[in-house]
PDB file of C-alpha atoms in Angstrom:
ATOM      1  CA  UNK A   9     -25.778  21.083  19.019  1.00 78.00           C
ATOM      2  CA  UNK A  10     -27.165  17.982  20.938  1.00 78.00           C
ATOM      3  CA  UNK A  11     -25.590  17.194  24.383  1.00 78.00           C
ATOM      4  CA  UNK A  12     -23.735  14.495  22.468  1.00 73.00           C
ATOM      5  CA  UNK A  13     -22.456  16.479  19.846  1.00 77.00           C
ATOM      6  CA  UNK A  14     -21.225  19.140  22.397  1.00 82.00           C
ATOM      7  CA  UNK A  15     -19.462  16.310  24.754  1.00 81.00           C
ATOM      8  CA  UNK A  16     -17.625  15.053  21.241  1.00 78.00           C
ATOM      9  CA  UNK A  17     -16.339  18.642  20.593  1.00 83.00           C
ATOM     10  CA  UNK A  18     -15.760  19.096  24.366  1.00 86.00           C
ATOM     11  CA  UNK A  19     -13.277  16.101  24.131  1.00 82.00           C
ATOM     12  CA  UNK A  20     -11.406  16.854  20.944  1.00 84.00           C
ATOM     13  CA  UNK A  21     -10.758  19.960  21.861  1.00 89.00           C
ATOM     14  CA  UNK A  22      -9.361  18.629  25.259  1.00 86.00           C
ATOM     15  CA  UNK A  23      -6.995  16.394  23.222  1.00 86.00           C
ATOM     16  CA  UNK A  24      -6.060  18.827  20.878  1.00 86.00           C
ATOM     17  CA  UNK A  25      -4.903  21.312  23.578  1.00 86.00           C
ATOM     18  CA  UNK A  26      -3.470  19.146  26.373  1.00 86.00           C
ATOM     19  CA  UNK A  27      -1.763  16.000  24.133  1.00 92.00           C
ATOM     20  CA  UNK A  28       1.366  15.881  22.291  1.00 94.00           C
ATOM     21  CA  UNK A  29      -0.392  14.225  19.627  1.00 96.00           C
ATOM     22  CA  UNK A  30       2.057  12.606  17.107  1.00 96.00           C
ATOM     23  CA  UNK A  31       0.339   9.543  14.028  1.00 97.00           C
ATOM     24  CA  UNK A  32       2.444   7.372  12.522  1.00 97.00           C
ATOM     25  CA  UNK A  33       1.722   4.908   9.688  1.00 98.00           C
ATOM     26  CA  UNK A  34       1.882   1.314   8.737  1.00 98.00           C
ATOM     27  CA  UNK A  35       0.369  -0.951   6.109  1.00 97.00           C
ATOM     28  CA  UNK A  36      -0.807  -4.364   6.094  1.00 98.00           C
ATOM     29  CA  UNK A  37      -1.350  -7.490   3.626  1.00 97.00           C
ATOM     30  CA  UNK A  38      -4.851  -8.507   4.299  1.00 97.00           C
ATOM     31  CA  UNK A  39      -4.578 -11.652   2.521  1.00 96.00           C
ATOM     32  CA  UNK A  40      -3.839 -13.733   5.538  1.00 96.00           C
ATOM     33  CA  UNK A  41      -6.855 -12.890   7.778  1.00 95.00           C
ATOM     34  CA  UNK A  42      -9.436 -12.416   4.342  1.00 95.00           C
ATOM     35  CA  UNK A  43      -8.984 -16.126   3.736  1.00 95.00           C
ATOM     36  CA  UNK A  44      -9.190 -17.342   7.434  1.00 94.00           C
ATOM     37  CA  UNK A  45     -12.469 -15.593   7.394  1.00 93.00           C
ATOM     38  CA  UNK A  46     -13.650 -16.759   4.112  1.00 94.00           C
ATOM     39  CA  UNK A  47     -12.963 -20.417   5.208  1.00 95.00           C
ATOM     40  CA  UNK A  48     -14.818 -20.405   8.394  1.00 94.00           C
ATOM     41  CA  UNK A  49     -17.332 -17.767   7.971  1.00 94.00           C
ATOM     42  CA  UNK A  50     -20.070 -19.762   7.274  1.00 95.00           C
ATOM     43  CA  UNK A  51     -19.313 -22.069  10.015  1.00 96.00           C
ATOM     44  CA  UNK A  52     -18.703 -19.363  12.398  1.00 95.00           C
ATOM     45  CA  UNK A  53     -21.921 -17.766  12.061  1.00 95.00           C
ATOM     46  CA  UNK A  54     -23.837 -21.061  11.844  1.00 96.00           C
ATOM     47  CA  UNK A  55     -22.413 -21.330  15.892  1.00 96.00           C
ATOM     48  CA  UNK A  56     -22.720 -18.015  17.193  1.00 96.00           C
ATOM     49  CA  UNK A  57     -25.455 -16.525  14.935  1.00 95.00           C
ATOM     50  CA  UNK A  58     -22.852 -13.406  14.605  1.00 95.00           C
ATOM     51  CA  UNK A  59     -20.722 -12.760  11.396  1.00 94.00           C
ATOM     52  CA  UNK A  60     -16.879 -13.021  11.664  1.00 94.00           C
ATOM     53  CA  UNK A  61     -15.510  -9.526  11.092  1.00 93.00           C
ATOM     54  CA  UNK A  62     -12.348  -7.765  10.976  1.00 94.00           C
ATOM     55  CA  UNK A  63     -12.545  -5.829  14.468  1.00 95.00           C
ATOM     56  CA  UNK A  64     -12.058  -9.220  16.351  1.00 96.00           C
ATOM     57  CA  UNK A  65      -8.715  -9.550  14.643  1.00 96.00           C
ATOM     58  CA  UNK A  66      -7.855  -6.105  15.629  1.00 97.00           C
ATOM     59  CA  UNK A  67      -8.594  -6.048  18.804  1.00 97.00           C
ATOM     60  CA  UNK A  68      -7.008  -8.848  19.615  1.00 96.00           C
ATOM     61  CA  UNK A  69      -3.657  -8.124  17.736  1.00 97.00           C
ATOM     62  CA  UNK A  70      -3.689  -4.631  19.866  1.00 98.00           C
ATOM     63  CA  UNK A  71      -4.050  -6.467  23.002  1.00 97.00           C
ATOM     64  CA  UNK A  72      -1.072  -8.302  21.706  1.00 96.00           C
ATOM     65  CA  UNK A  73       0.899  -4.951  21.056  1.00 97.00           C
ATOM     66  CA  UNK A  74      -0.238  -3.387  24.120  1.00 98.00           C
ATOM     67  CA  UNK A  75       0.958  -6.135  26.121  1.00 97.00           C
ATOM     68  CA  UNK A  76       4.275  -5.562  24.428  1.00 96.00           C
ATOM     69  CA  UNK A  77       4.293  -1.733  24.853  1.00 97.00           C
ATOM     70  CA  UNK A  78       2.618  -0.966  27.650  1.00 97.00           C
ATOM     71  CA  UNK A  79       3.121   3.197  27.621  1.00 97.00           C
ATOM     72  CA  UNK A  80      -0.065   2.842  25.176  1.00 98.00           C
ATOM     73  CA  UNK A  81      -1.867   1.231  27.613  1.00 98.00           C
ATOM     74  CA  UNK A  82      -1.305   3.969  30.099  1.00 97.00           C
ATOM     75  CA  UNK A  83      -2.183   7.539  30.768  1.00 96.00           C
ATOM     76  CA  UNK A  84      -0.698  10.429  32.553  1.00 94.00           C
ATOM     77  CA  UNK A  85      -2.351  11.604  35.940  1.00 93.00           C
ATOM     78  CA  UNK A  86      -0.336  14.868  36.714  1.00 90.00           C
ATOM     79  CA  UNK A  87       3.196  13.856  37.032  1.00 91.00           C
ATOM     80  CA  UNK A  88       2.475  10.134  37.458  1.00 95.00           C
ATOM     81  CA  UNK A  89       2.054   7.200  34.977  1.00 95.00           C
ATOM     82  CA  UNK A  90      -0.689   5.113  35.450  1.00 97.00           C
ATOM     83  CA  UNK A  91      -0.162   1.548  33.580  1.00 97.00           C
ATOM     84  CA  UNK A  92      -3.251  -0.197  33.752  1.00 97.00           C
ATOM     85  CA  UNK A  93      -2.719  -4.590  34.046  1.00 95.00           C
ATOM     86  CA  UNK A  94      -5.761  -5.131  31.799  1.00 97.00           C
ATOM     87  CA  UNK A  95      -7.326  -4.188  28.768  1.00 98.00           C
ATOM     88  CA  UNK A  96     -10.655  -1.843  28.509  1.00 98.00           C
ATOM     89  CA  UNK A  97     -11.116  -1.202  24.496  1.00 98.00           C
ATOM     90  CA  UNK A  98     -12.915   1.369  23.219  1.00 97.00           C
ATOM     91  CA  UNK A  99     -14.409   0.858  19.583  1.00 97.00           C
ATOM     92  CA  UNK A 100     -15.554   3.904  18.170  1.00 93.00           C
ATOM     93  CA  UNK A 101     -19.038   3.643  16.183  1.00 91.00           C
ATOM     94  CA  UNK A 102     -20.956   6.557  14.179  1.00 81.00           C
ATOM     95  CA  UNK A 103     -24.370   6.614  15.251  1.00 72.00           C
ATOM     96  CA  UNK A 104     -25.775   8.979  12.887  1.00 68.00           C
ATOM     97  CA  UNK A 105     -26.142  11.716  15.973  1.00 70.00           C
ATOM     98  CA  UNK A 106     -22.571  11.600  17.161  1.00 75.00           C
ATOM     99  CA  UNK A 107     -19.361   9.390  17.770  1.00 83.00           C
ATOM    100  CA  UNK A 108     -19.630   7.045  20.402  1.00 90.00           C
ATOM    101  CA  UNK A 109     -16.841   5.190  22.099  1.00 93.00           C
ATOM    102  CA  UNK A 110     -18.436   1.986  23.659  1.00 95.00           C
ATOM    103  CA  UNK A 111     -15.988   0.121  25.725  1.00 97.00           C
ATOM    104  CA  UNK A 112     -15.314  -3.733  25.475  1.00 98.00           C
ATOM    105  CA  UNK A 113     -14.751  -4.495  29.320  1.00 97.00           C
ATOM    106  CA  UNK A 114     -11.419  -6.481  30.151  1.00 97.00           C
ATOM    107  CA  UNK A 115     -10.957  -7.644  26.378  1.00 97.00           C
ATOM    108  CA  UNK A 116      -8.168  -9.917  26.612  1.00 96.00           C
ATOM    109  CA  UNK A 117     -10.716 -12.071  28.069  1.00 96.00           C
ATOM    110  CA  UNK A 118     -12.768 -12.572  25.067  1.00 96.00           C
ATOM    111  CA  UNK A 119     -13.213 -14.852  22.447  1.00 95.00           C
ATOM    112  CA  UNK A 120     -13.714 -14.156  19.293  1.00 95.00           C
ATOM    113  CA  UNK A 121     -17.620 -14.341  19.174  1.00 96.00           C
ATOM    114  CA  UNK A 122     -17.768 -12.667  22.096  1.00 97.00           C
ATOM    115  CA  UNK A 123     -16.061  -9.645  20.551  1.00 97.00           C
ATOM    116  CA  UNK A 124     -18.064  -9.501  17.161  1.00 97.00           C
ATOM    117  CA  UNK A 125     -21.659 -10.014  19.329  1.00 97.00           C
ATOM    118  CA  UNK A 126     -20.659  -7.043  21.649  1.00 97.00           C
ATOM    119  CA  UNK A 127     -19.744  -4.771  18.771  1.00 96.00           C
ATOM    120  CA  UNK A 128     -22.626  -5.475  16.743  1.00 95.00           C
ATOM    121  CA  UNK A 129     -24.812  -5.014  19.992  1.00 96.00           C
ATOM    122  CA  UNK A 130     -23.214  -1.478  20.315  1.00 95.00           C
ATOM    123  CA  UNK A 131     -23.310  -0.811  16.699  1.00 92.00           C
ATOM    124  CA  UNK A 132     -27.666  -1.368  17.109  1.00 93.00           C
ATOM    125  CA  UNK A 133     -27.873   0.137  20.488  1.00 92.00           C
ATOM    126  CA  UNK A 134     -26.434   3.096  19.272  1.00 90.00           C
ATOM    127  CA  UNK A 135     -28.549   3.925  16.321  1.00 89.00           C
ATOM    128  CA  UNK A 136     -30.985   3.241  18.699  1.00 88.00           C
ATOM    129  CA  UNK A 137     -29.454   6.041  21.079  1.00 84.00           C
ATOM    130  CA  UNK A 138     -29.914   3.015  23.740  1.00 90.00           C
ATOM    131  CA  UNK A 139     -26.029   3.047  25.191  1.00 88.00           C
ATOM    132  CA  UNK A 140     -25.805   3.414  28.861  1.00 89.00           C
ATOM    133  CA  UNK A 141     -23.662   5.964  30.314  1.00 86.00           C
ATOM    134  CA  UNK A 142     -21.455   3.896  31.742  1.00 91.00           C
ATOM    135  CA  UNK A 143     -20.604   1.675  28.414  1.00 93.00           C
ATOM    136  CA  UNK A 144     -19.048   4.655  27.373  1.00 89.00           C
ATOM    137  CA  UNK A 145     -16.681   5.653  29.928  1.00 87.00           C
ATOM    138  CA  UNK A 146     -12.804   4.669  31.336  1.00 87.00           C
ATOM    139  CA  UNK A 147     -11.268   2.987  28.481  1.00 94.00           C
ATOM    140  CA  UNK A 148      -7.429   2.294  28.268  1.00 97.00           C
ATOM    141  CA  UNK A 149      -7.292   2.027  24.497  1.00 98.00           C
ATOM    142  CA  UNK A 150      -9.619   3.104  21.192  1.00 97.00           C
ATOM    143  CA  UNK A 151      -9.479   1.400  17.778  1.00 98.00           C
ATOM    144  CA  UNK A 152     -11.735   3.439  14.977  1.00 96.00           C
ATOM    145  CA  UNK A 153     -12.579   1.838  11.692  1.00 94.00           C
ATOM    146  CA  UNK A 154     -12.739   5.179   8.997  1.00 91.00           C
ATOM    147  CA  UNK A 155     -12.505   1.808   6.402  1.00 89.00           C
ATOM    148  CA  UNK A 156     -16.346   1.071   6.682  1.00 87.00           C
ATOM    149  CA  UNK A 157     -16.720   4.540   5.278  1.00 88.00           C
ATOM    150  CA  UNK A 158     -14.058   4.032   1.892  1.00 91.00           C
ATOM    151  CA  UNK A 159     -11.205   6.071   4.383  1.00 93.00           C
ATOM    152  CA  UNK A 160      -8.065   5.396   2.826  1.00 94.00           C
ATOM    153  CA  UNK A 161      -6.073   7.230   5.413  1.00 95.00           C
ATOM    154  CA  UNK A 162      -6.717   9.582   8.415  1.00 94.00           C
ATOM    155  CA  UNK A 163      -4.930  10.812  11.580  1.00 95.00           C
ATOM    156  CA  UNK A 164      -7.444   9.522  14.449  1.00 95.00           C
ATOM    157  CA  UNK A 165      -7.457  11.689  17.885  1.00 93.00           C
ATOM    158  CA  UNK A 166      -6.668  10.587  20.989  1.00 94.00           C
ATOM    159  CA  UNK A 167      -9.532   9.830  23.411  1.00 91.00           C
ATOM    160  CA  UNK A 168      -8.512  11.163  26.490  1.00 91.00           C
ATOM    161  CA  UNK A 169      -7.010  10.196  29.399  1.00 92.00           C
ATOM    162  CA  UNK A 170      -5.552   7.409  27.153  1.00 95.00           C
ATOM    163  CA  UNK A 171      -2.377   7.583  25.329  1.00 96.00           C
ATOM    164  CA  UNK A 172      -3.180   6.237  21.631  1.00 97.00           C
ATOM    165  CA  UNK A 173      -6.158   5.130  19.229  1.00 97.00           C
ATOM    166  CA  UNK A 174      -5.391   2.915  16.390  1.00 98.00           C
ATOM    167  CA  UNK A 175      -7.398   3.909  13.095  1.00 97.00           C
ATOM    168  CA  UNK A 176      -8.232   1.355  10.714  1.00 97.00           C
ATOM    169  CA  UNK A 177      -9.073   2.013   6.884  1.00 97.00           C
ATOM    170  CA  UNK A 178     -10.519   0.392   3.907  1.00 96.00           C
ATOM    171  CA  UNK A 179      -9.011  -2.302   2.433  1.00 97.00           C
ATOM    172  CA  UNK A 180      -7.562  -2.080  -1.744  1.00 97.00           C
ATOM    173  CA  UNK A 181      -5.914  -4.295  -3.857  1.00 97.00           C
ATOM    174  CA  UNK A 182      -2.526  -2.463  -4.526  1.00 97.00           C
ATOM    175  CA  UNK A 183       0.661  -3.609  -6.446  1.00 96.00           C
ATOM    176  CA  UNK A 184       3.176  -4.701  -4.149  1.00 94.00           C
ATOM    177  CA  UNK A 185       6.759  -6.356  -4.380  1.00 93.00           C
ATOM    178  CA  UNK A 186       7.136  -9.724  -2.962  1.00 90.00           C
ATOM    179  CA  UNK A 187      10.358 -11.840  -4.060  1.00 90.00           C
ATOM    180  CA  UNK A 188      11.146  -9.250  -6.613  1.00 92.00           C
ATOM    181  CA  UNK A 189       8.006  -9.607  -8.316  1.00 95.00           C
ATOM    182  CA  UNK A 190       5.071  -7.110  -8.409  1.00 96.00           C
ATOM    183  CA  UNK A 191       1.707  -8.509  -7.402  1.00 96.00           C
ATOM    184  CA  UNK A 192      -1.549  -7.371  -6.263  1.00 97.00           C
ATOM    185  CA  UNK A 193      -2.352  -7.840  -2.918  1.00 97.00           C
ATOM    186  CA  UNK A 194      -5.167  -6.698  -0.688  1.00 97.00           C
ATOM    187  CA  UNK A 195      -3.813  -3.733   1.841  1.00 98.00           C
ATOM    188  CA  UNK A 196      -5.075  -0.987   4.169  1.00 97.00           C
ATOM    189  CA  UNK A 197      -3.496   1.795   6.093  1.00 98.00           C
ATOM    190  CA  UNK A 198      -3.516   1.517   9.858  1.00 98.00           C
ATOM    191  CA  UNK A 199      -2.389   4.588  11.685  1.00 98.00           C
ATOM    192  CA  UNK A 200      -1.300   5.015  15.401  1.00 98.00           C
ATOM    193  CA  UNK A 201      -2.008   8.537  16.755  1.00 97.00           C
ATOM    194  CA  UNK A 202      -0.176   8.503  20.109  1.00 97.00           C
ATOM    195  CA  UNK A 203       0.578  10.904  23.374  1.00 96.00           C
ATOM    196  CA  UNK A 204       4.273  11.895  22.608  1.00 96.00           C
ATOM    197  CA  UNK A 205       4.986  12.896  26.280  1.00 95.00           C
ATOM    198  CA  UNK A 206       4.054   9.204  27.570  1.00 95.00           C
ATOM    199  CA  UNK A 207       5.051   7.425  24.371  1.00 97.00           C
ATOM    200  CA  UNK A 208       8.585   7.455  22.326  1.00 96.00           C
ATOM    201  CA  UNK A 209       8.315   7.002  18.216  1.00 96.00           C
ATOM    202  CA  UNK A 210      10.183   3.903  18.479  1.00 97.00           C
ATOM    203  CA  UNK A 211       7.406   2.039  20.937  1.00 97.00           C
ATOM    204  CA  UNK A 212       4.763   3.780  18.297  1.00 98.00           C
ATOM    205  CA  UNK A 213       6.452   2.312  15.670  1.00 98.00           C
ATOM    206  CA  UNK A 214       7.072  -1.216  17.116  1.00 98.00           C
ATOM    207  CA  UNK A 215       3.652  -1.269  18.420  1.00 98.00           C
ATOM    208  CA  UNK A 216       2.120  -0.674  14.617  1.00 98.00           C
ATOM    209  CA  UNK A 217       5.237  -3.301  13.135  1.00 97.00           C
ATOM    210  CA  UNK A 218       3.170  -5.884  15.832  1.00 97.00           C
ATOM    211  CA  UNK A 219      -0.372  -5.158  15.019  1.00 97.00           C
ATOM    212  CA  UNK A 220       0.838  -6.072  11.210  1.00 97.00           C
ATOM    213  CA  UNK A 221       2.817  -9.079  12.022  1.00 96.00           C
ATOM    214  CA  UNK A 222      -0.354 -10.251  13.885  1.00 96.00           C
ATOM    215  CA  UNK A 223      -2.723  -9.543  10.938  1.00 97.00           C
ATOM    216  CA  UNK A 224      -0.636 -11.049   8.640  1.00 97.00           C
ATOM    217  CA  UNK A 225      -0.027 -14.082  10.233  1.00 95.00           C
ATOM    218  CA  UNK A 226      -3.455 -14.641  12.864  1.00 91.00           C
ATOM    219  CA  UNK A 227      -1.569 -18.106  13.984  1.00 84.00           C
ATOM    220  CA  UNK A 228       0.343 -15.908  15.756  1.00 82.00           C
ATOM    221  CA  UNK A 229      -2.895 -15.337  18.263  1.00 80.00           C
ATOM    222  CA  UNK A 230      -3.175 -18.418  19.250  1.00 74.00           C
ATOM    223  CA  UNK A 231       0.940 -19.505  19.952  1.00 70.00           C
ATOM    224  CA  UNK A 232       1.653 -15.993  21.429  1.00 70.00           C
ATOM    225  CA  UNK A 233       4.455 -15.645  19.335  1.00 71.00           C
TER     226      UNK A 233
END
């Protein structure tokens, strides 16, 4: 096993042993943010030489939710709770040798461009094996994409000290009711795999409910509504 490799199984091990893990699911109409990208993908990547992808969205409709519920923002230090007032986000990338957890420093402050340029720089850097130590280390939150891959559903583990990781999956048109009417819509799985002795179900479950109204309706980003 590489040094990598070891540090991964080191970790989930960790989590495994010292977390109440608990996952709970949600699922979201991708319509929404599919056609805001279509319209201004071109555009966007004409001004930042960077395509418009789907992490941006997430990340910024977690921030959202973790501003909202900020137990999943947190993490346990002995008998204490540490709340941290901003927002370190780990994005979990498979490098071929190993999962790596690169973090996106204070997040909330990013735009858009600067989100999808950061990942992308990760994404290279890490096939390259070119990620500093320190990129890696004290997140407060970790969204992995399994989708990229054709997961349709998975329970992620925690990265610790932090209290959740959101997992993203692929994206399939699936019959759906709307208005008592079956139609096809685009969906995918998200899944929220959370530290039960930090975190109740019901912020778990409101936290995923926010991440989907956020998807579903991206205005919502920009009115903070």
């Amino acid at each position: 096993m590489t040094m990598l490799r070891r540090t991964v199984a080191r970790r989930l091990v960790e989590a495994q042993q010292t977390m109440a893990m608990l996952t709970t699911f949600n699922e979201i109409d991708m319509s929404a943010a599919q056609t805001l990208r279509k319209e201004h993908a071109e555009a966007f990547e004409k001004r930042y030489q960077v395509k418009l992808g789907l992490m941006s969205f997430f990340v910024k409709a977690a921030i959202d939710a973790l501003k909202q519920f900020p137990q999943l923002n947190a993490e346990l230090r002995g008998n204490d709770i540490v709340y941290h007032n901003y927002f370190d986000i780990g994005v979990a990338i498979g490098s071929g040798r190993g999962l790596v957890v690169p973090v996106l420093r204070n997040a909330e402050r990013m735009s858009f461009a600067e989100i999808e340029k950061c990942i992308a720089d990760f994404a290279q850097r890490a096939k390259e094996s070119k990620l500093k130590a320190e990129e890696l280390e004290s997140g407060t939150f970790t969204i992995t994409n399994g989708g990229v891959f054709g997961s349709l559903l998975s329970t992620p583990v925690i990265n610790p000290p932090q209290s959740g990781i959101l997992g993203m999956h692929t994206i399939q048109d699936r019959p759906v009711a709307r208005d008592n009417q079956v139609i096809i819509r685009p969906m995918m799985y998200i899944a929220l795999t959370y530290d039960h002795r930090l975190v109740d179900g019901r912020e778990a479950v409101l936290f995923l409910r926010r991440v989907k109204e956020v998807i579903e309706a991206p205005a919502r980003m920009l009115v903070e509504i």
